[in-house]
Structure formats: structure tokens, C-alpha cells
XYZ file of C-alpha atoms in Angstrom:
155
model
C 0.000 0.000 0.000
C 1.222 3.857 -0.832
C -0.173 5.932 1.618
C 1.463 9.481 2.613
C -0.204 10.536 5.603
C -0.437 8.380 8.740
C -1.985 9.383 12.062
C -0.437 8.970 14.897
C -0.837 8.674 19.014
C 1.219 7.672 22.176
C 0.718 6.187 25.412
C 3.156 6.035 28.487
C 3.214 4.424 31.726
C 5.097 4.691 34.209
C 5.753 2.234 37.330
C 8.089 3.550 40.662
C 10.822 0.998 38.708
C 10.278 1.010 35.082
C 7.880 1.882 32.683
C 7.141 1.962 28.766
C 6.444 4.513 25.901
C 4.614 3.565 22.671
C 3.391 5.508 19.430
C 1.003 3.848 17.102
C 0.331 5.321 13.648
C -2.456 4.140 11.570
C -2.252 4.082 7.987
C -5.404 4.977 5.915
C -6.003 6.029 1.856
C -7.166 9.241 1.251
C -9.433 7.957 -0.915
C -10.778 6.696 2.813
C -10.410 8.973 5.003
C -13.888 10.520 5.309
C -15.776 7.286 5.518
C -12.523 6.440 8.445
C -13.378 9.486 10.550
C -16.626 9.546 10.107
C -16.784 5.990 11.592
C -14.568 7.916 14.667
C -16.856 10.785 15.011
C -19.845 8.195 15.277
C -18.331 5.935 17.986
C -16.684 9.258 19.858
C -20.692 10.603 20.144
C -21.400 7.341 21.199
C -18.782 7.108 24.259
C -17.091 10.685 24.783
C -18.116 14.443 24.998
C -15.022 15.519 22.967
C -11.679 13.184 22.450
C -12.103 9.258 22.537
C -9.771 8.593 25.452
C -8.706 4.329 26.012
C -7.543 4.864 29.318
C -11.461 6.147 30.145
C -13.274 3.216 28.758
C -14.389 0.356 30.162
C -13.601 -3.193 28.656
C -16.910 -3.137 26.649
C -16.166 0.470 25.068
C -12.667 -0.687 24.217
C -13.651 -3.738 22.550
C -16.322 -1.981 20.676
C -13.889 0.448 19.465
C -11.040 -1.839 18.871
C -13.560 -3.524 16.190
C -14.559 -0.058 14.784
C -10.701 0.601 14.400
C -10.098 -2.777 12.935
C -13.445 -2.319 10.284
C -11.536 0.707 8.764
C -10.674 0.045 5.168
C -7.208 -0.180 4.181
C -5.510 0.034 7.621
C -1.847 -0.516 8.261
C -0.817 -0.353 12.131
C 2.664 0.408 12.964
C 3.604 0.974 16.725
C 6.851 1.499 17.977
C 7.422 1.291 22.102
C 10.634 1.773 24.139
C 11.330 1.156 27.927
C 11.557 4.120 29.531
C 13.059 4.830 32.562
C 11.263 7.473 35.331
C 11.581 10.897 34.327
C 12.610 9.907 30.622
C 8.997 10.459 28.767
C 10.686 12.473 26.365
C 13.792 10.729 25.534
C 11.969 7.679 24.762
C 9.389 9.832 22.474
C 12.178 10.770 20.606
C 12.896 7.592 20.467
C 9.814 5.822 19.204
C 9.215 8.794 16.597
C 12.687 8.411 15.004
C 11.903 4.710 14.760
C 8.519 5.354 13.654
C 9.593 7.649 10.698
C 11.731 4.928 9.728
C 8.951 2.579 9.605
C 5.674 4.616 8.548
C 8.617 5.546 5.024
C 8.988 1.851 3.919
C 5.038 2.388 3.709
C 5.635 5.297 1.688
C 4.137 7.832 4.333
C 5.117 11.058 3.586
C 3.820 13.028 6.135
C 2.517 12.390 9.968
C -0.542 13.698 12.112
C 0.401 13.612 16.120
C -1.784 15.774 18.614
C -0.260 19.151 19.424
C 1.531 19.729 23.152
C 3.422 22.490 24.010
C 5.046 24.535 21.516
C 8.400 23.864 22.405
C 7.347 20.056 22.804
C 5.930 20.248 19.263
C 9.620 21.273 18.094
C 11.307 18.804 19.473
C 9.099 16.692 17.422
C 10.223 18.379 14.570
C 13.712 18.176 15.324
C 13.292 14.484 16.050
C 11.260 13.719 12.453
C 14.520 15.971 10.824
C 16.925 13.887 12.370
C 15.499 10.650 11.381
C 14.929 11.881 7.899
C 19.149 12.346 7.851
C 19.303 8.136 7.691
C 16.268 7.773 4.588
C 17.545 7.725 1.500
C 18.293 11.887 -0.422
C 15.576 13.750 -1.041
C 13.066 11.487 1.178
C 9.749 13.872 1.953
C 8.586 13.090 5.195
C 7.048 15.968 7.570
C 5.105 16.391 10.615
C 1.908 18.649 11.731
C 0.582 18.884 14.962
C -3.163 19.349 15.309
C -5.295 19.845 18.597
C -6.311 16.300 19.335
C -10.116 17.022 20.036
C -10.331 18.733 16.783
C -9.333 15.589 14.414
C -10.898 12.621 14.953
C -8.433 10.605 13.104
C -6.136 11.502 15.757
């Protein structure tokens, strides 16, 4: 499949000895991305007020929404994760995002949805997708954009 936009989210937990970060992108044709959110809009109104959070649902939400995620045509998952030490969040975003890059090219992804932060969060992100653009072949297009996350139901 040659996609080239993927849409992508995190998740991090931390325990008082170790932990672990992990970004997931999902892969979907433009030629189906309306029906896609859409289909996220619908099961958001059914089970949150504004952003679809995992962490807030209950096993019978998640498994209803793990099937509406799975029902999306032409979906590629790629998730990255890391061990990440306390206090290391960021290192081990950078992390996962240089490694995702890597991966979301060979599907011919050229450019990357995440949810905004902080400015100066959102250009390390930047930084990080630059970097990791350095070891893709010359003249590889790959970007990032940050959008607010209860704005893009994709996200």
C-alpha cells in the first residue's frame, strides 16, 4: 500500500521501577479517510463528549472500538514502544518517533498527524522527524503537523 499521511498517538506508563512509551500510527487512503473518521466521530458521540480517550473506557467500550478501528478500510498499524526509565517520557518519544519515521517511510508515508503539546514540545518533534529523515535515503519527503487532538478525529 502507498499511503502518505499516517496518524499517529502515544501512550506512556510509568511504574516507581520502570515503565514503557509507545506511538502507534495508523495508515489509511485518502481515498478513505472521510468514511474512516466519520466511523470515529460516530463511535466518539457514542462514548465521549469531545476526544475518545482508552484509558477512560471500560472493557466493553474498548472492545467496541477496537472492532470499529479494525473495520476501517485499508488500515496498516505500525507501533513502535521503548522502555523508559522514570523521568525519561521524552527521551523515549524521541525515540519511538525516530523509529517510527523509519517505519511509517517503507510504507511510503510522507507526512505524519500527532496531537499538538506544548510549543516547544511540538519542536522537538520536529527536530526528532529531521533527524530521522538524515538516515532515509536523499531527497526522502517526510514531515510532521501537529493538530489539537479534540479537533481531528483521526487523531
Amino acid at each position: 500500500m502507498r499511503a502518505s499521511t499516517a496518524w499517529a498517538d502515544e501512550s506512556f506508563q510509568e511504574h516507581d521501577t520502570t515503565g514503557f512509551y509507545i506511538i502507534a500510527a495508523v495508515i489509511i487512503p485518502a481515498s478513505a479517510q472521510e468514511s474512516a473518521r466519520a466511523e470515529m466521530l460516530q463511535a466518539q458521540a457514542r462514548h465521549a463528549p469531545a476526544k475518545l480517550h482508552w484509558v477512560a473506557r471500560d472493557d466493553k467500550e474498548r472492545l467496541e472500538l477496537a472492532y470499529t478501528v479494525a473495520g476501517i478500510d485499508g488500515l496498516h498499524v505500525v507501533a513502535v514502544g521503548s522502555p523508559v526509565h522514570q523521568r525519561r517520557q521524552e527521551r523515549a518519544r524521541a525515540y519511538c518517533l525516530h523509529q517510527l519515521v523509519l517505519e511509517l517511510h517503507g510504507f511510503g508515508v510522507e507526512q505524519l498527524f500527532m496531537e499538538a503539546r506544548q510549543p516547544t514540545l511540538n519542536t522537538r518533534d520536529v527536530t526528532t522527524v529531521q533527524h530521522a529523515r538524515y538516515t532515509l535515503p536523499k531527497g526522502t519527503r517526510f514531515r510532521i503537523n501537529h493538530l489539537p487532538g479534540a479537533g481531528e478525529a483521526l487523531l
